[in-house]
Short mmCIF file of C-alpha atoms and ligand atoms in Angstrom, two decimals:
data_model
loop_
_atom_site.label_atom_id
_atom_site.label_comp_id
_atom_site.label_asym_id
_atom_site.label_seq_id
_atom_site.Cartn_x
_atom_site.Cartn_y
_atom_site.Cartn_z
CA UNK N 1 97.71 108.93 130.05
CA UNK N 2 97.48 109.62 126.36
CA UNK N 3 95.50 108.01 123.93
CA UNK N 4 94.79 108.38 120.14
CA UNK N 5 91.53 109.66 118.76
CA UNK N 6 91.10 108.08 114.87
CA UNK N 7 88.56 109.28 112.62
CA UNK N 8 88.62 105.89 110.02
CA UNK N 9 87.76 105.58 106.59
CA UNK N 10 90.66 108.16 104.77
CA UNK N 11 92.37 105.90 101.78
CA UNK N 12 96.28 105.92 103.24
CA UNK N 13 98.50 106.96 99.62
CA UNK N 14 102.27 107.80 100.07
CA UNK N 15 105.56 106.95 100.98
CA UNK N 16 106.74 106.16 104.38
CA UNK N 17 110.19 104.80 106.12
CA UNK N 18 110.69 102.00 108.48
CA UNK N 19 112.96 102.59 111.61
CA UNK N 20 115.59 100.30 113.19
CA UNK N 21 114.14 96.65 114.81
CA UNK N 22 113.48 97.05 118.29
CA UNK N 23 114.26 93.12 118.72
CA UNK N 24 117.88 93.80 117.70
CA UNK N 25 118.15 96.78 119.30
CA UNK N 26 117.48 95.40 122.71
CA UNK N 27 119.73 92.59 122.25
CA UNK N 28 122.20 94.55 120.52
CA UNK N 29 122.60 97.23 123.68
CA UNK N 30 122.90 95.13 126.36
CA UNK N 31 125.36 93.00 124.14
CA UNK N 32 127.16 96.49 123.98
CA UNK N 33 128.79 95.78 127.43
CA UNK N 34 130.35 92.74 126.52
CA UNK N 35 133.71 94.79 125.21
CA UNK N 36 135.32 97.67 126.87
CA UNK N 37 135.51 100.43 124.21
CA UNK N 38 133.48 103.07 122.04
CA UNK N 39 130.88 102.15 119.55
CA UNK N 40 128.44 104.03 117.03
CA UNK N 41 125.01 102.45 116.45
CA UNK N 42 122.91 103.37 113.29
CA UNK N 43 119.25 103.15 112.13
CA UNK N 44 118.54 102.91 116.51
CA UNK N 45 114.69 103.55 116.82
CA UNK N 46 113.86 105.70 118.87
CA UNK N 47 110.98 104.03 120.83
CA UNK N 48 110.43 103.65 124.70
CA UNK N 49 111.87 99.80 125.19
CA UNK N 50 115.73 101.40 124.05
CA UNK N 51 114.91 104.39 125.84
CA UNK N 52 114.72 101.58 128.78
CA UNK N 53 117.36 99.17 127.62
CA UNK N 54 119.89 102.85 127.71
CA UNK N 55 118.74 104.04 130.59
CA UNK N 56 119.78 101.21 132.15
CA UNK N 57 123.02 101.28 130.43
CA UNK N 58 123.65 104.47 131.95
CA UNK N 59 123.20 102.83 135.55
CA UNK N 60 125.73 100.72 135.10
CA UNK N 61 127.85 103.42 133.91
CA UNK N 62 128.18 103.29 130.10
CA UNK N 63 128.29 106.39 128.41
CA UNK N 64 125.63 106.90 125.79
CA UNK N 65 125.61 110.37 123.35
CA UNK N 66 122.61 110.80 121.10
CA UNK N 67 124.27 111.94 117.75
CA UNK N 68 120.55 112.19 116.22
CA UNK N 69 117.26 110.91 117.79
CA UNK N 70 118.20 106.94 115.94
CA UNK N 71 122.00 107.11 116.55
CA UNK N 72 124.16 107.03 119.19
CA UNK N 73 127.85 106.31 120.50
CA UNK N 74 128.31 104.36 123.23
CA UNK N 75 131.73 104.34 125.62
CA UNK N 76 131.80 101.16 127.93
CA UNK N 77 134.97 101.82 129.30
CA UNK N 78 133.18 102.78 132.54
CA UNK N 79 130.86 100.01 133.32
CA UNK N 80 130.36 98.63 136.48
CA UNK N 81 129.38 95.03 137.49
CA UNK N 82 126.53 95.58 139.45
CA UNK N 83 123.16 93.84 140.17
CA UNK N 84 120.50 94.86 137.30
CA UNK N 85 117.53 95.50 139.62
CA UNK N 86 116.25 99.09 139.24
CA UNK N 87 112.57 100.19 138.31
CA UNK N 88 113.75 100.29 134.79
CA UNK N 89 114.37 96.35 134.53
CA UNK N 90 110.81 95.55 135.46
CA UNK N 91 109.16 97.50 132.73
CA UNK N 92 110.75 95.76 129.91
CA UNK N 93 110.73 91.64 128.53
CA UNK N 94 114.29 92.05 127.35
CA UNK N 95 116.26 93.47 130.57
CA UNK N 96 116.89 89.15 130.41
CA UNK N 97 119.67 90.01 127.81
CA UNK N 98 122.02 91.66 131.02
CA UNK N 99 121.85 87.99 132.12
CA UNK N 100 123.71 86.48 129.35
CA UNK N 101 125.81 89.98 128.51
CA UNK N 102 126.80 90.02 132.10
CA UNK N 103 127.89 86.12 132.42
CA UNK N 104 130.02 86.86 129.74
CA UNK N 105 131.52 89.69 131.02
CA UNK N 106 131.88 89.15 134.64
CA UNK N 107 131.29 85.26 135.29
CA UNK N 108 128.33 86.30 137.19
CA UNK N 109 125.09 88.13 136.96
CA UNK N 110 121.79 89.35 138.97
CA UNK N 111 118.95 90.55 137.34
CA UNK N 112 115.56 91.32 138.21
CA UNK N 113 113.22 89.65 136.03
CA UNK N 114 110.06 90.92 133.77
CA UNK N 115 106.55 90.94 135.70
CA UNK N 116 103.94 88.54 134.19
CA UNK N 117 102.97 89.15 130.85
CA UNK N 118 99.67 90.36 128.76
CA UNK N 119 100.03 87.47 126.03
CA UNK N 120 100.85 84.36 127.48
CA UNK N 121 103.03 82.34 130.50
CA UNK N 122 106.71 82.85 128.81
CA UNK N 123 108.79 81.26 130.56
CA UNK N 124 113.27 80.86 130.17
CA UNK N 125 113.97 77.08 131.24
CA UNK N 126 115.88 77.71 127.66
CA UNK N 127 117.87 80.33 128.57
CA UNK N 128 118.44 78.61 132.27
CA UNK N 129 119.32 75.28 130.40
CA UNK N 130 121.56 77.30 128.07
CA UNK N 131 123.62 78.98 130.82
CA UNK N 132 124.18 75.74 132.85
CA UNK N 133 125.47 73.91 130.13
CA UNK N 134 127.69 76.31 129.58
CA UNK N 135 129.30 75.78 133.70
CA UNK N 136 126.71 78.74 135.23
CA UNK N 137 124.67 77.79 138.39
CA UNK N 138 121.26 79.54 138.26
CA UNK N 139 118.97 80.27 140.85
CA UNK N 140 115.72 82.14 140.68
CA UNK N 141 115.09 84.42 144.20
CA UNK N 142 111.65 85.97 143.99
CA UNK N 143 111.49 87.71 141.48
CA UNK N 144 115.49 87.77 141.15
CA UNK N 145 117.63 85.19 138.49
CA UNK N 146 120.95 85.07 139.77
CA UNK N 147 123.86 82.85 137.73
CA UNK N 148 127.15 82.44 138.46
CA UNK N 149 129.82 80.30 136.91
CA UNK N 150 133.39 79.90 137.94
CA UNK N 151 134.26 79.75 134.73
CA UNK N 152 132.33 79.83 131.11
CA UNK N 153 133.05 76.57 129.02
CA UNK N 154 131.85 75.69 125.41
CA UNK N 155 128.73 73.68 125.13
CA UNK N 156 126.38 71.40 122.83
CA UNK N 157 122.90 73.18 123.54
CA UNK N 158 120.06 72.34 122.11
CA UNK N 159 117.07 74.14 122.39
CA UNK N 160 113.51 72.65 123.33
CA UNK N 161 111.92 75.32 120.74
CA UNK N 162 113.18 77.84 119.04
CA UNK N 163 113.15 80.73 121.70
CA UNK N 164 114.33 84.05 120.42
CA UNK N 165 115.12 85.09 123.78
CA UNK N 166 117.52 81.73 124.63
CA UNK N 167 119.27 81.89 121.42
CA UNK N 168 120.45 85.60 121.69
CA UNK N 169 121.15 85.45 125.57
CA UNK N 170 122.96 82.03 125.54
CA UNK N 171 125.03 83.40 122.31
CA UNK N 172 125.60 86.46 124.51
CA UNK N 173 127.17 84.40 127.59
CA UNK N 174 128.69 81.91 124.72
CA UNK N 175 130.94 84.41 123.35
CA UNK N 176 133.08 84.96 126.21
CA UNK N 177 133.19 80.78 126.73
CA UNK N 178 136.54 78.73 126.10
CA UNK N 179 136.06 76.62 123.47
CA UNK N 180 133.44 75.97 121.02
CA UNK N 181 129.76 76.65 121.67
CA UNK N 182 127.06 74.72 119.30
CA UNK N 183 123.50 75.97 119.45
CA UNK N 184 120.73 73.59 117.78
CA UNK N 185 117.75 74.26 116.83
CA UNK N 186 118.54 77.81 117.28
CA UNK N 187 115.99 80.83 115.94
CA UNK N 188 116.23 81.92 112.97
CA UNK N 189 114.33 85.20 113.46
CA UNK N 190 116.17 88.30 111.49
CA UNK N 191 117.26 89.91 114.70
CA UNK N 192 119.10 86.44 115.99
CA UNK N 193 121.23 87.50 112.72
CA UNK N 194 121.88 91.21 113.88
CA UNK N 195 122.90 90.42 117.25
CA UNK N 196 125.51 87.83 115.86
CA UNK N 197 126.44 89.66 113.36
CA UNK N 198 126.68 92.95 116.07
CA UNK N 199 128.89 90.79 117.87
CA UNK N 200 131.26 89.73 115.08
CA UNK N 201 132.03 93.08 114.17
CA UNK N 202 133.04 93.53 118.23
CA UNK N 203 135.37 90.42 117.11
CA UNK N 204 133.20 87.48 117.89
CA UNK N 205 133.28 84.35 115.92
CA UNK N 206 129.38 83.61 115.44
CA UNK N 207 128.71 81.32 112.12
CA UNK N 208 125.30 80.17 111.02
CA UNK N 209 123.31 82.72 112.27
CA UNK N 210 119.94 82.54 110.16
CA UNK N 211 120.30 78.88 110.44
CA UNK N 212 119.21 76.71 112.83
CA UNK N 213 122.80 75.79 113.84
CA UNK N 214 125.14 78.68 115.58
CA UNK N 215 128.38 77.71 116.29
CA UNK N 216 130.75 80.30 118.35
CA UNK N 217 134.25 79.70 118.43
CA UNK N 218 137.16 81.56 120.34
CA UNK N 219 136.58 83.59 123.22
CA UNK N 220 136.16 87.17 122.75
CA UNK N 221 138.89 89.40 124.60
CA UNK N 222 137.44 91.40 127.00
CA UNK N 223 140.32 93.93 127.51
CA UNK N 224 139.74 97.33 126.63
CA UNK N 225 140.07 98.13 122.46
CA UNK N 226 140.94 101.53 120.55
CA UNK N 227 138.88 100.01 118.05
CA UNK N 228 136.12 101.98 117.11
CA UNK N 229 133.11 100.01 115.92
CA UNK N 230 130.01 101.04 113.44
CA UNK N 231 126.60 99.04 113.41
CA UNK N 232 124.02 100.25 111.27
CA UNK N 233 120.30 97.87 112.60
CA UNK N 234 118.46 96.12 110.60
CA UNK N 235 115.15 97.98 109.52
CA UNK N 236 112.29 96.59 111.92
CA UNK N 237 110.72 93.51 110.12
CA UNK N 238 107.55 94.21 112.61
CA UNK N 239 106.91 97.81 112.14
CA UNK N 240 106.91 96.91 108.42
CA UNK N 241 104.63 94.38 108.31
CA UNK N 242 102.38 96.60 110.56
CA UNK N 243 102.36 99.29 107.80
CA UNK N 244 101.78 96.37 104.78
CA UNK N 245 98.85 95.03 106.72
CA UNK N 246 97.60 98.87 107.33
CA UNK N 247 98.19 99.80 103.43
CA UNK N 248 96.32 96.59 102.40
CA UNK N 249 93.62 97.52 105.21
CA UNK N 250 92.95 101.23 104.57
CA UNK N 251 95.39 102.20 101.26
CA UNK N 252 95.01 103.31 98.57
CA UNK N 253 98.69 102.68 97.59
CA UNK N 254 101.52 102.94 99.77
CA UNK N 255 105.16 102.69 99.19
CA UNK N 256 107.27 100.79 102.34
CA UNK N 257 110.82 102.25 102.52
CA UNK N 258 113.96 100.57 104.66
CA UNK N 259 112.86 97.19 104.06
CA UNK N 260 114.64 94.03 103.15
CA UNK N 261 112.26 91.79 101.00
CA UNK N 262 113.37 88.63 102.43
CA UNK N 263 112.10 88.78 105.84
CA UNK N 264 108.77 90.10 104.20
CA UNK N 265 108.12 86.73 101.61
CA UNK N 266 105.75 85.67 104.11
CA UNK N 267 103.98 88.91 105.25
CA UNK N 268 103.46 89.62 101.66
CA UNK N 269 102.27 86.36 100.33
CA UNK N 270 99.35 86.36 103.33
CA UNK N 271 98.29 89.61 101.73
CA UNK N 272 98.38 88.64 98.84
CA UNK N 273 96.13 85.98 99.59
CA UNK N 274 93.55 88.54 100.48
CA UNK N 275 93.58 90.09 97.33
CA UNK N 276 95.86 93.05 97.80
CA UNK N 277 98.73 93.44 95.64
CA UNK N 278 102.48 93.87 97.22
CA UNK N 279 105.58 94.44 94.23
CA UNK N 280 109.16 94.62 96.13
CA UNK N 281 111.30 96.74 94.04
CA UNK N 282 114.45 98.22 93.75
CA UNK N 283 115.52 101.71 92.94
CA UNK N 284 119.31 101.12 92.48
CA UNK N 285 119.65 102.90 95.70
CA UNK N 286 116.97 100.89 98.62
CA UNK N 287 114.31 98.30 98.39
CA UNK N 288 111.10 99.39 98.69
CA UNK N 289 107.45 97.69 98.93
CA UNK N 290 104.48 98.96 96.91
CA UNK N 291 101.18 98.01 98.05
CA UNK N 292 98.41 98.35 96.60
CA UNK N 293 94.91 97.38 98.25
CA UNK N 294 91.88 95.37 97.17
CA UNK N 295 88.32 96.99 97.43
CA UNK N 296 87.03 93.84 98.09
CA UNK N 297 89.75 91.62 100.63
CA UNK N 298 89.05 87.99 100.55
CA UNK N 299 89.61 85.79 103.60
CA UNK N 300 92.79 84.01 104.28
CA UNK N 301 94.19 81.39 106.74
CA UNK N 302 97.23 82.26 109.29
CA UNK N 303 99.76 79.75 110.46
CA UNK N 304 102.06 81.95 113.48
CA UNK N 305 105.08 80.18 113.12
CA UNK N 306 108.78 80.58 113.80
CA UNK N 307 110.73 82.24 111.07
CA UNK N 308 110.77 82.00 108.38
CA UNK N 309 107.01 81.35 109.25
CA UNK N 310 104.03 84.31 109.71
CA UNK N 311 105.48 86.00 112.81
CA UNK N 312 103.11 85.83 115.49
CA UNK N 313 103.74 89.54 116.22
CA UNK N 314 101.63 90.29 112.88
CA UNK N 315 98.88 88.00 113.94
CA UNK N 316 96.64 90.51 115.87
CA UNK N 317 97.37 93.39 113.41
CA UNK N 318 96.28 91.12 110.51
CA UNK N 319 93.10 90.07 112.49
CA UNK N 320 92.16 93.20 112.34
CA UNK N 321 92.32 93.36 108.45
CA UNK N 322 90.70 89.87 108.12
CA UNK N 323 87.81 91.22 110.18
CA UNK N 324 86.36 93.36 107.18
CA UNK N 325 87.47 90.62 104.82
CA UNK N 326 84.84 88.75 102.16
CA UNK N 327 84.36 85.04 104.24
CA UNK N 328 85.60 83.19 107.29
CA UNK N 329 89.33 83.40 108.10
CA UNK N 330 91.05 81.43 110.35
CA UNK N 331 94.15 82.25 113.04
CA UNK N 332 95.85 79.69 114.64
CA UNK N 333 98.31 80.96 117.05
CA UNK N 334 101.51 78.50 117.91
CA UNK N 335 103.69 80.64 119.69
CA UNK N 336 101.44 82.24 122.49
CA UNK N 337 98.65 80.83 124.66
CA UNK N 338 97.50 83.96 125.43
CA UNK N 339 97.37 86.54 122.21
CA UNK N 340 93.79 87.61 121.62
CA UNK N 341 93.44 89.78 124.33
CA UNK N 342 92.37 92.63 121.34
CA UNK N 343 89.86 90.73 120.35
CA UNK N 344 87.19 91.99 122.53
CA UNK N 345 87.95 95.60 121.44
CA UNK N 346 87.52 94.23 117.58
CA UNK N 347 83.81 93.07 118.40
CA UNK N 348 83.32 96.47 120.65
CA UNK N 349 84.01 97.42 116.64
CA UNK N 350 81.00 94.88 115.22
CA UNK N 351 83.73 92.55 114.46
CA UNK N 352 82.48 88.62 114.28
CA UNK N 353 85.32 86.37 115.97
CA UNK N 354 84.86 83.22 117.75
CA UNK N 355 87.85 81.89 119.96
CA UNK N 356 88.26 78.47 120.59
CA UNK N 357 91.66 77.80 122.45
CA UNK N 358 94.60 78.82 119.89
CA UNK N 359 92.11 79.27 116.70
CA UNK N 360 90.36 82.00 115.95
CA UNK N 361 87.52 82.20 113.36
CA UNK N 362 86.88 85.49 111.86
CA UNK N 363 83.90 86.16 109.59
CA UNK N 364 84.32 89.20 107.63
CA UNK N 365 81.70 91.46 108.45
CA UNK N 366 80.31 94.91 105.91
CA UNK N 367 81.99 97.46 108.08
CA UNK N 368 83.63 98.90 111.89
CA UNK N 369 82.33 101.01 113.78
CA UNK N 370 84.25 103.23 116.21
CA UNK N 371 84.60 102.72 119.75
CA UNK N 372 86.34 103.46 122.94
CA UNK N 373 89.27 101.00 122.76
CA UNK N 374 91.95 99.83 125.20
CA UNK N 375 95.23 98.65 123.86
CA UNK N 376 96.36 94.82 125.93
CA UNK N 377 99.87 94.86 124.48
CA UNK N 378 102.01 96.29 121.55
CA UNK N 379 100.84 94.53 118.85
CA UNK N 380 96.94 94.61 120.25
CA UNK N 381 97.75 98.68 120.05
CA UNK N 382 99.12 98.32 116.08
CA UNK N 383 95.83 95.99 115.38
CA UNK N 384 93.07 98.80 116.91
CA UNK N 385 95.10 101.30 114.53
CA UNK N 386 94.03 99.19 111.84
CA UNK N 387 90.96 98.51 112.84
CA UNK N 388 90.17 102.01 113.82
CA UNK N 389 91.82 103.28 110.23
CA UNK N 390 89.22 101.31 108.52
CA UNK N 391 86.12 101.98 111.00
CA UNK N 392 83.43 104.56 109.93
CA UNK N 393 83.50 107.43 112.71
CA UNK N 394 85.74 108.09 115.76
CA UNK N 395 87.82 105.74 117.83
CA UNK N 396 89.89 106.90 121.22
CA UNK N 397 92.51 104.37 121.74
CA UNK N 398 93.88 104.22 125.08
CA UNK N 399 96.88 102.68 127.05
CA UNK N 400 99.04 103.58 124.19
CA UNK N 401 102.35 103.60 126.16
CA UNK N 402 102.21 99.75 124.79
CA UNK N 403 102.76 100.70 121.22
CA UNK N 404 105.32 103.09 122.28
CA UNK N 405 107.11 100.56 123.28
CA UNK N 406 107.52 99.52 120.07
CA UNK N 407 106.73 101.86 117.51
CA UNK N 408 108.80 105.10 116.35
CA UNK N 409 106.13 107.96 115.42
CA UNK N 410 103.46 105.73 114.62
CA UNK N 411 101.37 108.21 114.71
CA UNK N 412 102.88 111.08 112.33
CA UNK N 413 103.97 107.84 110.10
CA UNK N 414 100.30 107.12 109.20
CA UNK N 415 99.27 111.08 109.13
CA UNK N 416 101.78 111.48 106.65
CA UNK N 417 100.01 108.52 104.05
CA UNK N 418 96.63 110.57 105.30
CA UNK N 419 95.39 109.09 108.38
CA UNK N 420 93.22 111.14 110.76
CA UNK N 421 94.89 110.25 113.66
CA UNK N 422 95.64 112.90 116.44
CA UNK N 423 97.63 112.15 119.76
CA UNK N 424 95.97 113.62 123.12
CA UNK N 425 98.69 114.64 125.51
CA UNK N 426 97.63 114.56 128.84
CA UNK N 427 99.82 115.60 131.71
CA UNK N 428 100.00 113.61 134.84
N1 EPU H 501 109.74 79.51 125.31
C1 EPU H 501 109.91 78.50 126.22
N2 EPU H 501 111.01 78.55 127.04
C2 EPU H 501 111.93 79.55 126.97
C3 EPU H 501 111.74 80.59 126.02
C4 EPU H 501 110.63 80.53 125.21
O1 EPU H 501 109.10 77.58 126.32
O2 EPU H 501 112.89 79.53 127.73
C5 EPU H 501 108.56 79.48 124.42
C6 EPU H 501 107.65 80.68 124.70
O3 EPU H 501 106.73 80.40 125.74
C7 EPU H 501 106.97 80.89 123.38
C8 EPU H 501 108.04 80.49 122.37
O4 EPU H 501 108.97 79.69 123.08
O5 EPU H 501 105.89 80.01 123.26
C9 EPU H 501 108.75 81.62 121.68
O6 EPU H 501 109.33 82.47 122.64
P1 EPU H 501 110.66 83.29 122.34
O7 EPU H 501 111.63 83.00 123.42
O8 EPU H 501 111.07 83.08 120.93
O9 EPU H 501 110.13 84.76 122.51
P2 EPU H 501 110.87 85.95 123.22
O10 EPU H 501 112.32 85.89 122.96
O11 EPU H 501 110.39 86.07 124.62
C10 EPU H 501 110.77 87.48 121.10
C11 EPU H 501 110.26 88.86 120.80
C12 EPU H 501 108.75 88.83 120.80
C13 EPU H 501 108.28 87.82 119.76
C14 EPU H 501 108.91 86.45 120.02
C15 EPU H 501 108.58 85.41 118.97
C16 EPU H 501 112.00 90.20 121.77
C17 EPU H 501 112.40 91.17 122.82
N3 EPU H 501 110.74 89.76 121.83
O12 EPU H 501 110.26 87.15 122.39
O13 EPU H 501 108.34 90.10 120.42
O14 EPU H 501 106.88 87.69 119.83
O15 EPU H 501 110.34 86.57 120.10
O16 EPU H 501 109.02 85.83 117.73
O17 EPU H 501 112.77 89.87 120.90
C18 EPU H 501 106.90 91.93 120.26
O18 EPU H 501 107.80 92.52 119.66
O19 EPU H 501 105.70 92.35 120.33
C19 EPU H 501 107.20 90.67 120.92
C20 EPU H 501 106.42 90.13 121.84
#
């Protein structure tokens, strides 16, 4: 398996780009299916959970041409309804979006579910609730979620929480319903927006998107269309928070290309808390975020929250800043039970953390050290980075296929602002 070897302490200075969201991109694919026809997508990253989510698509028949390494066109025409069970499914969270893609399309739909996972329980009672309402009856088999509806009917849903996950899938099955469809207390995360807005340019009628009210109205004809569509993604909201926190971590100053201020407000005003400086300007052409670090990063306090609230896909990479940070900091993590499994590899570091239940106290300590380090989940991987970027001497990060999931060239991304950081390929 290969693993990254980090020599820390170089100042990161330069200009990098962010890539397509993965979170859109895996509801945007599957959602691909729902019309019979050709369609270009843009600004794709090229990452290993669409590599998945595609390979996949190719089971069931779609056509997929790579016109570079982030774009592709995609002819449906061929798909077949057939159960979504290969090894494939099981190696990705987001295979779930076949569910509601193939309700919509064919009334009925088997998929094999996600194993357990690293950072908490996660369960889809919203997504089940979602689909009954709108006339499906679900059943889980094993490991198996099978729904089936004689016919898809408008609904009023409204959601326990906010789940990311519910809201795309039921707007997914929802499209392809007769009548209208009202989704409360819907997400409001930037990639809810891209799929709906993926899915009006197929023809859909999604409103409110962003909000926390979606309402889809007339059914979306399924029948093949000579239309061809174009979908540029949204740039990755994630990956460039990841990069801010790393900039404010270990820059220098770094310049954030492919961004769209809005869904960074919050990213950038917890850095700025710390000391660190972030400007979002605007060249006539792209945003762009400048960042410039503090030699001396106060502590902060975290909130994870829904959006527009501090994503709690940030949280672990900005523990990692906080640990070097002047004072006590403290986490609280509302959206997953389970996401501090990095935190043992931070104090392998000489990080100072103490965990009690969905807090975490963090008192900034003089410096890291480097250390054999194993990566839990994607964003555990992005935090070590960090960590290891700022660490004096070596750190060999291992079980990296995590942050491939989810980052595009992490790697040559950070070597390019002047990271030492060297991927070992090792052949199986
Ligand atoms: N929840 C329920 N019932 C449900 C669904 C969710 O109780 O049916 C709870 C979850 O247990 C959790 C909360 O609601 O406490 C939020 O879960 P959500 O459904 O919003 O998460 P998700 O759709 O499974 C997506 C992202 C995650 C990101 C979360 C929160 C994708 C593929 N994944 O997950 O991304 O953390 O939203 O923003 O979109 C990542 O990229 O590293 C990642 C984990």
């Amino acid at each position: 398996m290969d693993y990254y070897v980090v020599n820390g302490g170089k100042r990161l200075n330069g200009t990098i780009r962010i890539s397509g969201a993965k979170n859109a991109a895996v509801g945007i694919l599957p959602a691909a299916i729902l019309f019979s026809g050709k369609c270009y997508i843009d600004n794709l990253p090229d990452i290993e959970d669409v590599r998945r989510v595609i390979e996949i698509m190719k089971e069931m028949g779609a056509s997929i041409e790579y016109i570079t390494s982030n774009s592709i066109l995609i002819d449906t025409t061929n798909v077949k309804d057939m159960d979504i069970v290969s090894p494939s499914v099981r190696k990705m969270r987001a295979s779930y979006y076949f569910a509601g893609a193939m309700l919509g399309k064919y009334s009925h739909a088997c998929v094999m579910l996600p194993g357990g996972c690293e950072i908490g329980e996660r369960p889809i009672d919203q997504h089940i609730y979602g689909f009954e309402a709108l006339g499906a009856k679900v059943k889980i088999e094993g490991n198996i979620l099978k729904v089936e509806a004689e016919k898809l009917t408008g609904a009023n849903i409204r959601l326990k929480c906010p789940s990311v996950g519910a809201t795309i899938n039921i707007m997914l099955a929802a499209v392809c319903a007769e009548g209208q469809t009202i989704i409360r207390n819907a997400a409001r995360e930037p990639h809810v927006v891209d799929v709906a807005n993926f899915l009006n340019a197929m023809g859909a009628r999604v409103k409110g998107a962003g909000t926390d009210t979606i309402r889809i109205t007339v059914p979306l004809s399924k029948h093949s269309s000579e239309k061809v569509c174009r979908y540029s993604l949204i740039p990755d909201q994630i990956e460039a928070g990841t990069f801010m926190i790393a900039a404010a971590a270990a820059g220098g100053e770094v310049i954030i290309r492919n961004i769209i201020p809005t869904h960074l407000k919050v990213i950038a005003d917890a850095i700025m808390n710390t000391g660190a400086y972030v400007e979002f300007l605007d060249d006539g052409n792209e945003f762009f975020a400048k960042i410039t670090a503090s030699m001396y990063p106060a502590s902060t306090m975290i909130t994870t929250e829904p959006y527009p609230g501090f994503p709690t896909d940030l949280q672990q990479p900005m523990m990692a800043y906080l640990t070097l940070a002047k004072g006590k900091s403290m986490i609280i993590e509302n959206i997953y039970e389970n996401r501090f499994n990095h935190v043992p590899q931070l104090e392998k570091m000489g990080a100072k953390i103490k965990i009690n239940d969905r807090i975490a106290l963090v008192e900034g300590t003089d410096k890291l050290k480097g250390a054999d380090l194993e990566a839990s989940d994607l964003r555990a991987g992005a935090a070590l980075i960090i960590a290891a970027l700022m660490a004096d001497g070596e750190s060999r990060i291992s079980n990296i296929h995590y942050i491939d999931r989810g980052y595009e060239k992490i790697d040559e991304k950070l070597r390019s602002l002047g990271a030492d950081i060297k991927r070992v390929e090792i052949k199986d």
